[in-house]
PDB file of C-alpha atoms in Angstrom:
ATOM      1  CA  MET J   1      25.547-160.571 -38.059  1.00  0.00           C
ATOM      2  CA  LEU J   2      23.966-159.786 -40.559  1.00  0.00           C
ATOM      3  CA  GLY J   3      22.733-156.505 -39.125  1.00  0.00           C
ATOM      4  CA  SER J   4      25.988-155.732 -38.945  1.00  0.00           C
ATOM      5  CA  ILE J   5      26.689-156.287 -42.736  1.00  0.00           C
ATOM      6  CA  LEU J   6      23.647-154.379 -43.729  1.00  0.00           C
ATOM      7  CA  SER J   7      25.637-151.491 -41.421  1.00  0.00           C
ATOM      8  CA  GLN J   8      28.854-151.802 -42.625  1.00  0.00           C
ATOM      9  CA  TYR J   9      27.537-152.023 -46.192  1.00  0.00           C
ATOM     10  CA  ALA J  10      24.982-149.731 -47.040  1.00  0.00           C
ATOM     11  CA  ARG J  11      26.026-148.366 -49.600  1.00  0.00           C
ATOM     12  CA  SER J  12      27.183-151.208 -51.541  1.00  0.00           C
ATOM     13  CA  LEU J  13      23.720-153.169 -51.136  1.00  0.00           C
ATOM     14  CA  ALA J  14      21.581-150.178 -52.099  1.00  0.00           C
ATOM     15  CA  VAL J  15      23.832-149.915 -55.462  1.00  0.00           C
ATOM     16  CA  LEU J  16      22.808-153.877 -55.737  1.00  0.00           C
ATOM     17  CA  ALA J  17      19.822-153.695 -55.263  1.00  0.00           C
ATOM     18  CA  ILE J  18      18.880-150.555 -57.254  1.00  0.00           C
ATOM     19  CA  PHE J  19      20.571-152.517 -60.139  1.00  0.00           C
ATOM     20  CA  LEU J  20      18.540-155.702 -59.368  1.00  0.00           C
ATOM     21  CA  LEU J  21      15.285-153.505 -59.852  1.00  0.00           C
ATOM     22  CA  MET J  22      16.605-152.285 -63.072  1.00  0.00           C
ATOM     23  CA  VAL J  23      16.608-155.394 -63.626  1.00  0.00           C
ATOM     24  CA  LEU J  24      13.908-156.796 -62.338  1.00  0.00           C
ATOM     25  CA  VAL J  25      11.890-153.456 -64.451  1.00  0.00           C
ATOM     26  CA  GLU J  26      13.239-154.189 -67.875  1.00  0.00           C
ATOM     27  CA  VAL J  27      13.201-158.354 -67.203  1.00  0.00           C
ATOM     28  CA  LEU J  28       9.344-157.404 -66.357  1.00  0.00           C
ATOM     29  CA  ASP J  29       8.076-155.058 -69.035  1.00  0.00           C
ATOM     30  CA  ILE J  30       7.565-152.366 -66.151  1.00  0.00           C
ATOM     31  CA  ARG J  31       8.498-149.684 -67.951  1.00  0.00           C
ATOM     32  CA  ASP J  32       6.176-150.791 -71.187  1.00  0.00           C
ATOM     33  CA  ALA J  33       3.745-151.167 -68.992  1.00  0.00           C
ATOM     34  CA  ILE J  34       3.857-146.738 -67.463  1.00  0.00           C
ATOM     35  CA  TYR J  35       5.010-145.885 -70.796  1.00  0.00           C
ATOM     36  CA  PRO J  36       1.066-145.762 -72.169  1.00  0.00           C
ATOM     37  CA  GLY J  37      -0.311-144.310 -68.970  1.00  0.00           C
ATOM     38  CA  LEU J  38       2.127-141.414 -68.844  1.00  0.00           C
ATOM     39  CA  GLU J  39       1.431-139.151 -72.630  1.00  0.00           C
ATOM     40  CA  SER J  40      -1.987-138.288 -70.650  1.00  0.00           C
ATOM     41  CA  PHE J  41       0.387-136.674 -68.266  1.00  0.00           C
ATOM     42  CA  PHE J  42       2.525-134.932 -70.839  1.00  0.00           C
ATOM     43  CA  ASN J  43      -0.041-134.060 -73.039  1.00  0.00           C
ATOM     44  CA  TRP J  44      -1.427-132.253 -69.462  1.00  0.00           C
ATOM     45  CA  MET J  45       2.201-130.973 -69.046  1.00  0.00           C
ATOM     46  CA  ASN J  46       1.834-129.066 -72.717  1.00  0.00           C
ATOM     47  CA  GLN J  47      -1.506-127.880 -72.675  1.00  0.00           C
ATOM     48  CA  SER J  48      -3.270-127.303 -69.607  1.00  0.00           C
ATOM     49  CA  SER J  49      -0.281-126.776 -67.182  1.00  0.00           C
ATOM     50  CA  TRP J  50       0.585-123.485 -66.472  1.00  0.00           C
ATOM     51  CA  ILE J  51       4.275-124.028 -67.758  1.00  0.00           C
ATOM     52  CA  GLY J  52       3.212-125.143 -70.677  1.00  0.00           C
ATOM     53  CA  VAL J  53       1.086-122.904 -71.593  1.00  0.00           C
ATOM     54  CA  ILE J  54       4.059-119.770 -71.402  1.00  0.00           C
ATOM     55  CA  GLY J  55       6.180-122.011 -72.698  1.00  0.00           C
ATOM     56  CA  THR J  56       4.387-122.893 -75.822  1.00  0.00           C
ATOM     57  CA  THR J  57       2.588-118.878 -75.548  1.00  0.00           C
ATOM     58  CA  TYR J  58       5.250-116.828 -75.346  1.00  0.00           C
ATOM     59  CA  GLY J  59       8.545-117.809 -77.394  1.00  0.00           C
ATOM     60  CA  SER J  60      10.767-114.778 -75.136  1.00  0.00           C
ATOM     61  CA  VAL J  61       9.820-116.560 -72.525  1.00  0.00           C
ATOM     62  CA  TYR J  62      10.934-119.840 -73.453  1.00  0.00           C
ATOM     63  CA  ALA J  63      14.152-118.753 -75.212  1.00  0.00           C
ATOM     64  CA  THR J  64      15.202-116.612 -71.661  1.00  0.00           C
ATOM     65  CA  VAL J  65      14.674-119.957 -69.877  1.00  0.00           C
ATOM     66  CA  GLU J  66      16.399-122.073 -72.290  1.00  0.00           C
ATOM     67  CA  ALA J  67      19.390-119.900 -72.051  1.00  0.00           C
ATOM     68  CA  LEU J  68      19.555-119.909 -68.289  1.00  0.00           C
ATOM     69  CA  HIS J  69      18.867-123.658 -69.202  1.00  0.00           C
ATOM     70  CA  LEU J  70      22.104-124.158 -71.240  1.00  0.00           C
ATOM     71  CA  LEU J  71      23.990-121.501 -68.724  1.00  0.00           C
ATOM     72  CA  SER J  72      23.503-123.829 -65.927  1.00  0.00           C
ATOM     73  CA  MET J  73      24.677-127.027 -68.122  1.00  0.00           C
ATOM     74  CA  ALA J  74      27.540-124.705 -68.738  1.00  0.00           C
ATOM     75  CA  VAL J  75      28.601-123.878 -65.842  1.00  0.00           C
ATOM     76  CA  LEU J  76      27.384-127.373 -64.577  1.00  0.00           C
ATOM     77  CA  GLY J  77      29.951-128.920 -66.726  1.00  0.00           C
ATOM     78  CA  GLY J  78      32.761-126.859 -65.563  1.00  0.00           C
ATOM     79  CA  THR J  79      32.992-128.032 -62.365  1.00  0.00           C
ATOM     80  CA  VAL J  80      32.828-131.590 -64.130  1.00  0.00           C
ATOM     81  CA  LEU J  81      35.142-131.252 -66.279  1.00  0.00           C
ATOM     82  CA  ALA J  82      37.764-128.863 -63.464  1.00  0.00           C
ATOM     83  CA  THR J  83      37.149-131.098 -60.970  1.00  0.00           C
ATOM     84  CA  ASP J  84      37.610-135.243 -62.970  1.00  0.00           C
ATOM     85  CA  LEU J  85      40.259-134.114 -64.949  1.00  0.00           C
ATOM     86  CA  ARG J  86      42.567-132.575 -62.042  1.00  0.00           C
ATOM     87  CA  LEU J  87      41.235-136.103 -60.421  1.00  0.00           C
ATOM     88  CA  LEU J  88      43.010-138.003 -64.072  1.00  0.00           C
ATOM     89  CA  GLY J  89      45.900-135.752 -63.452  1.00  0.00           C
ATOM     90  CA  ILE J  90      45.661-133.520 -66.875  1.00  0.00           C
ATOM     91  CA  ILE J  91      45.108-129.808 -65.087  1.00  0.00           C
ATOM     92  CA  PHE J  92      45.858-127.540 -61.945  1.00  0.00           C
ATOM     93  CA  LYS J  93      48.803-130.141 -61.364  1.00  0.00           C
ATOM     94  CA  ASP J  94      49.254-127.768 -58.977  1.00  0.00           C
ATOM     95  CA  VAL J  95      46.306-126.889 -56.883  1.00  0.00           C
ATOM     96  CA  PRO J  96      45.638-130.490 -54.327  1.00  0.00           C
ATOM     97  CA  SER J  97      42.228-132.247 -55.823  1.00  0.00           C
ATOM     98  CA  GLU J  98      40.947-132.486 -52.353  1.00  0.00           C
ATOM     99  CA  THR J  99      40.529-128.551 -52.508  1.00  0.00           C
ATOM    100  CA  LEU J 100      39.293-128.394 -55.406  1.00  0.00           C
ATOM    101  CA  VAL J 101      36.734-131.092 -54.894  1.00  0.00           C
ATOM    102  CA  THR J 102      35.654-129.602 -52.318  1.00  0.00           C
ATOM    103  CA  GLY J 103      35.582-126.109 -53.619  1.00  0.00           C
ATOM    104  CA  THR J 104      32.940-127.149 -56.502  1.00  0.00           C
ATOM    105  CA  HIS J 105      30.344-129.239 -55.496  1.00  0.00           C
ATOM    106  CA  LYS J 106      28.243-125.828 -53.963  1.00  0.00           C
ATOM    107  CA  CYS J 107      28.575-124.510 -57.489  1.00  0.00           C
ATOM    108  CA  PHE J 108      27.374-128.008 -59.244  1.00  0.00           C
ATOM    109  CA  GLY J 109      24.400-128.471 -56.739  1.00  0.00           C
ATOM    110  CA  TRP J 110      23.418-124.964 -57.736  1.00  0.00           C
ATOM    111  CA  ALA J 111      23.996-125.294 -61.354  1.00  0.00           C
ATOM    112  CA  LEU J 112      22.216-128.863 -61.361  1.00  0.00           C
ATOM    113  CA  LEU J 113      18.858-127.086 -59.073  1.00  0.00           C
ATOM    114  CA  MET J 114      19.079-124.581 -61.881  1.00  0.00           C
ATOM    115  CA  ALA J 115      19.614-126.698 -65.029  1.00  0.00           C
ATOM    116  CA  ILE J 116      16.561-129.715 -63.152  1.00  0.00           C
ATOM    117  CA  LEU J 117      14.398-126.104 -62.344  1.00  0.00           C
ATOM    118  CA  THR J 118      14.918-124.843 -66.163  1.00  0.00           C
ATOM    119  CA  GLY J 119      14.117-127.594 -67.986  1.00  0.00           C
ATOM    120  CA  ILE J 120      11.224-128.495 -66.059  1.00  0.00           C
ATOM    121  CA  PHE J 121       9.899-125.916 -68.055  1.00  0.00           C
ATOM    122  CA  CYS J 122      11.361-126.111 -71.502  1.00  0.00           C
ATOM    123  CA  ALA J 123       9.814-130.334 -71.595  1.00  0.00           C
ATOM    124  CA  ALA J 124       6.880-128.988 -70.711  1.00  0.00           C
ATOM    125  CA  GLY J 125       6.494-126.323 -73.684  1.00  0.00           C
ATOM    126  CA  VAL J 126       7.755-129.277 -75.641  1.00  0.00           C
ATOM    127  CA  ALA J 127       6.446-131.535 -73.953  1.00  0.00           C
ATOM    128  CA  ASN J 128       3.411-133.884 -75.768  1.00  0.00           C
ATOM    129  CA  LYS J 129       7.319-133.682 -78.755  1.00  0.00           C
ATOM    130  CA  VAL J 130       9.501-135.297 -76.506  1.00  0.00           C
ATOM    131  CA  TYR J 131       6.915-137.984 -75.405  1.00  0.00           C
ATOM    132  CA  PHE J 132       8.187-139.794 -77.991  1.00  0.00           C
ATOM    133  CA  MET J 133      11.706-139.200 -78.022  1.00  0.00           C
ATOM    134  CA  GLU J 134      14.165-142.331 -77.215  1.00  0.00           C
ATOM    135  CA  VAL J 135      16.484-139.700 -76.536  1.00  0.00           C
ATOM    136  CA  PHE J 136      14.736-137.595 -73.947  1.00  0.00           C
ATOM    137  CA  TRP J 137      13.662-141.067 -72.215  1.00  0.00           C
ATOM    138  CA  ILE J 138      18.189-142.412 -72.339  1.00  0.00           C
ATOM    139  CA  LYS J 139      18.754-138.492 -71.067  1.00  0.00           C
ATOM    140  CA  MET J 140      16.478-138.496 -67.779  1.00  0.00           C
ATOM    141  CA  LEU J 141      17.913-141.802 -67.367  1.00  0.00           C
ATOM    142  CA  VAL J 142      21.563-140.370 -67.402  1.00  0.00           C
ATOM    143  CA  LEU J 143      20.763-137.504 -65.816  1.00  0.00           C
ATOM    144  CA  ILE J 144      18.695-138.867 -62.243  1.00  0.00           C
ATOM    145  CA  ALA J 145      21.822-141.696 -62.729  1.00  0.00           C
ATOM    146  CA  GLY J 146      24.188-138.886 -62.836  1.00  0.00           C
ATOM    147  CA  SER J 147      22.923-137.296 -59.724  1.00  0.00           C
ATOM    148  CA  CYS J 148      22.609-140.283 -57.552  1.00  0.00           C
ATOM    149  CA  PHE J 149      25.923-140.962 -58.805  1.00  0.00           C
ATOM    150  CA  MET J 150      27.432-137.393 -57.760  1.00  0.00           C
ATOM    151  CA  LEU J 151      26.091-136.787 -54.917  1.00  0.00           C
ATOM    152  CA  PHE J 152      25.729-140.112 -53.123  1.00  0.00           C
ATOM    153  CA  ILE J 153      28.720-142.283 -54.206  1.00  0.00           C
ATOM    154  CA  LYS J 154      31.074-139.742 -55.428  1.00  0.00           C
ATOM    155  CA  GLN J 155      31.459-137.128 -53.259  1.00  0.00           C
ATOM    156  CA  PRO J 156      31.640-138.934 -49.616  1.00  0.00           C
ATOM    157  CA  LEU J 157      34.514-141.318 -51.084  1.00  0.00           C
ATOM    158  CA  LEU J 158      36.382-138.058 -52.619  1.00  0.00           C
ATOM    159  CA  THR J 159      36.097-136.275 -49.172  1.00  0.00           C
ATOM    160  CA  SER J 160      35.772-139.309 -46.961  1.00  0.00           C
ATOM    161  CA  ARG J 161      39.849-139.529 -46.628  1.00  0.00           C
ATOM    162  CA  PRO J 162      42.649-137.594 -48.708  1.00  0.00           C
ATOM    163  CA  HIS J 163      43.059-138.741 -52.169  1.00  0.00           C
ATOM    164  CA  THR J 164      46.418-139.778 -52.086  1.00  0.00           C
ATOM    165  CA  GLN J 165      44.984-142.691 -49.269  1.00  0.00           C
ATOM    166  CA  ILE J 166      42.441-144.330 -52.449  1.00  0.00           C
ATOM    167  CA  ASN J 167      43.196-146.597 -55.288  1.00  0.00           C
ATOM    168  CA  PRO J 168      44.216-143.975 -57.666  1.00  0.00           C
ATOM    169  CA  TRP J 169      42.106-146.243 -60.095  1.00  0.00           C
ATOM    170  CA  THR J 170      39.141-145.621 -58.332  1.00  0.00           C
ATOM    171  CA  ILE J 171      39.639-142.673 -58.910  1.00  0.00           C
ATOM    172  CA  ARG J 172      40.421-142.728 -62.397  1.00  0.00           C
ATOM    173  CA  LEU J 173      37.621-144.798 -62.923  1.00  0.00           C
ATOM    174  CA  VAL J 174      34.828-142.703 -61.092  1.00  0.00           C
ATOM    175  CA  ALA J 175      36.544-139.948 -63.354  1.00  0.00           C
ATOM    176  CA  VAL J 176      35.852-141.157 -66.512  1.00  0.00           C
ATOM    177  CA  THR J 177      32.128-142.541 -65.595  1.00  0.00           C
ATOM    178  CA  SER J 178      31.649-138.752 -63.876  1.00  0.00           C
ATOM    179  CA  MET J 179      32.462-136.940 -67.989  1.00  0.00           C
ATOM    180  CA  LEU J 180      30.971-139.876 -69.880  1.00  0.00           C
ATOM    181  CA  ILE J 181      27.490-139.280 -67.526  1.00  0.00           C
ATOM    182  CA  TRP J 182      27.384-135.550 -68.050  1.00  0.00           C
ATOM    183  CA  PHE J 183      28.816-136.060 -71.501  1.00  0.00           C
ATOM    184  CA  THR J 184      26.027-138.507 -72.604  1.00  0.00           C
ATOM    185  CA  VAL J 185      23.553-135.968 -70.573  1.00  0.00           C
ATOM    186  CA  ALA J 186      24.412-132.896 -72.679  1.00  0.00           C
ATOM    187  CA  ALA J 187      24.666-134.660 -76.068  1.00  0.00           C
ATOM    188  CA  ASN J 188      21.325-136.090 -75.456  1.00  0.00           C
ATOM    189  CA  GLY J 189      19.890-132.639 -74.211  1.00  0.00           C
ATOM    190  CA  ARG J 190      21.183-131.100 -77.506  1.00  0.00           C
ATOM    191  CA  TRP J 191      20.109-134.109 -79.840  1.00  0.00           C
ATOM    192  CA  ILE J 192      16.208-133.513 -78.234  1.00  0.00           C
ATOM    193  CA  GLY J 193      16.632-130.351 -80.407  1.00  0.00           C
ATOM    194  CA  PHE J 194      18.006-131.398 -83.336  1.00  0.00           C
ATOM    195  CA  SER J 195      14.943-134.439 -84.049  1.00  0.00           C
TER     196      SER J 195
ATOM    197  CA  MET O   1      41.006-149.475 -47.884  1.00  0.00           C
ATOM    198  CA  ASN O   2      40.164-148.511 -44.825  1.00  0.00           C
ATOM    199  CA  GLU O   3      42.605-149.025 -41.617  1.00  0.00           C
ATOM    200  CA  ASN O   4      42.197-152.600 -41.128  1.00  0.00           C
ATOM    201  CA  GLY O   5      43.083-153.021 -45.136  1.00  0.00           C
ATOM    202  CA  LYS O   6      39.720-154.352 -45.981  1.00  0.00           C
ATOM    203  CA  ILE O   7      38.222-152.781 -48.618  1.00  0.00           C
ATOM    204  CA  ASP O   8      35.654-150.032 -47.672  1.00  0.00           C
ATOM    205  CA  ASP O   9      31.673-149.555 -48.434  1.00  0.00           C
ATOM    206  CA  LYS O  10      32.105-146.250 -50.525  1.00  0.00           C
ATOM    207  CA  THR O  11      34.741-147.964 -52.277  1.00  0.00           C
ATOM    208  CA  ILE O  12      33.169-150.469 -52.878  1.00  0.00           C
ATOM    209  CA  ALA O  13      29.559-148.492 -53.981  1.00  0.00           C
ATOM    210  CA  ALA O  14      32.148-146.029 -56.003  1.00  0.00           C
ATOM    211  CA  LEU O  15      34.372-149.434 -58.552  1.00  0.00           C
ATOM    212  CA  SER O  16      30.272-151.436 -58.690  1.00  0.00           C
ATOM    213  CA  SER O  17      28.981-148.523 -59.528  1.00  0.00           C
ATOM    214  CA  ALA O  18      31.184-146.929 -61.864  1.00  0.00           C
ATOM    215  CA  ALA O  19      31.801-149.604 -63.289  1.00  0.00           C
ATOM    216  CA  ILE O  20      27.902-150.835 -65.281  1.00  0.00           C
ATOM    217  CA  ILE O  21      26.894-146.609 -65.559  1.00  0.00           C
ATOM    218  CA  LEU O  22      30.161-146.940 -67.595  1.00  0.00           C
ATOM    219  CA  GLY O  23      29.713-150.061 -68.522  1.00  0.00           C
ATOM    220  CA  GLY O  24      26.314-149.276 -70.058  1.00  0.00           C
ATOM    221  CA  LEU O  25      27.321-145.815 -71.605  1.00  0.00           C
ATOM    222  CA  LEU O  26      29.916-146.932 -72.940  1.00  0.00           C
ATOM    223  CA  TYR O  27      27.037-150.007 -74.981  1.00  0.00           C
ATOM    224  CA  TYR O  28      24.737-147.142 -75.473  1.00  0.00           C
ATOM    225  CA  TRP O  29      27.215-144.726 -77.563  1.00  0.00           C
ATOM    226  CA  ILE O  30      28.806-147.771 -79.632  1.00  0.00           C
ATOM    227  CA  GLY O  31      25.418-148.997 -80.614  1.00  0.00           C
ATOM    228  CA  GLU O  32      24.955-145.434 -81.477  1.00  0.00           C
ATOM    229  CA  GLY O  33      27.675-145.581 -83.812  1.00  0.00           C
ATOM    230  CA  GLN O  34      27.442-149.330 -84.910  1.00  0.00           C
ATOM    231  CA  SER O  35      23.940-147.647 -86.270  1.00  0.00           C
ATOM    232  CA  THR O  36      25.294-144.728 -87.726  1.00  0.00           C
ATOM    233  CA  VAL O  37      27.482-146.401 -89.608  1.00  0.00           C
ATOM    234  CA  GLU O  38      24.046-149.046 -90.854  1.00  0.00           C
ATOM    235  CA  LEU O  39      22.529-145.697 -91.888  1.00  0.00           C
ATOM    236  CA  LEU O  40      25.761-144.422 -94.195  1.00  0.00           C
ATOM    237  CA  GLU O  41      25.877-147.316 -95.112  1.00  0.00           C
ATOM    238  CA  LEU O  42      21.581-148.400 -96.546  1.00  0.00           C
ATOM    239  CA  ALA O  43      22.440-144.503 -97.810  1.00  0.00           C
ATOM    240  CA  TYR O  44      25.830-144.723 -99.603  1.00  0.00           C
ATOM    241  CA  GLY O  45      26.479-148.411-100.111  1.00  0.00           C
ATOM    242  CA  SER O  46      29.631-148.318 -97.992  1.00  0.00           C
ATOM    243  CA  PHE O  47      31.089-145.751 -94.998  1.00  0.00           C
ATOM    244  CA  LYS O  48      33.766-143.421 -95.785  1.00  0.00           C
ATOM    245  CA  PHE O  49      34.646-140.770 -93.530  1.00  0.00           C
ATOM    246  CA  PHE O  50      33.408-137.143 -95.605  1.00  0.00           C
ATOM    247  CA  ASN O  51      31.490-139.465 -98.056  1.00  0.00           C
ATOM    248  CA  ASN O  52      28.729-136.617 -98.190  1.00  0.00           C
ATOM    249  CA  PRO O  53      27.587-136.714-102.361  1.00  0.00           C
ATOM    250  CA  LEU O  54      26.320-133.439-101.630  1.00  0.00           C
ATOM    251  CA  VAL O  55      29.660-132.178-100.408  1.00  0.00           C
ATOM    252  CA  PHE O  56      31.234-132.614-102.958  1.00  0.00           C
TER     253      PHE O  56
END
């Protein structure tokens, strides 16, 4: 009985478990306990790791990698907007939403990988600064939550069956959430630059 | 919904995670908006659009 429920609702139970884990982390002040210990790692990233040394020494290399980071974010944002605005029935109405969802996903995956790799380099160059920024940590939290939401929740749901068989309000909620996630990642990324 | 008329695992996971994330993000952005208004009130006495004395 329990085994059948666990296998039948594995994804939903995983969401519940992650939510409860996050609540526990906050209630038990685990975040506050971990945070001070990370400062030495961020200082090492900035001053001793080879990416930190290259980032802080060669401005042209840093600028080039940052340009690649922004371009990958632009591609990522483009795939998200194309898919989610189609799911909301605003653009590309003549293209089946299933086609866009499957067609843009590979591009989204590569853009996300590129954004993360170039983002690590950019963060290493200013690691001793971003460690103290709340917006940096919020961006990281939303980036992780957003990536998991896209890869393990949104895409499996939207590729599981034709979209006419999914409740339209479920599709709308998923599309709006996805757009707000990537808006927050982009806005907080720019906020880091302004802080 | 699956063929038995039950809401399936993927739909429950999508609805619950979307509700949690959307709620969290709306709470965050409304909080940021509120603190911005408070900062403007502190700086200029009241909150108005385009009330930057450096502009006018």
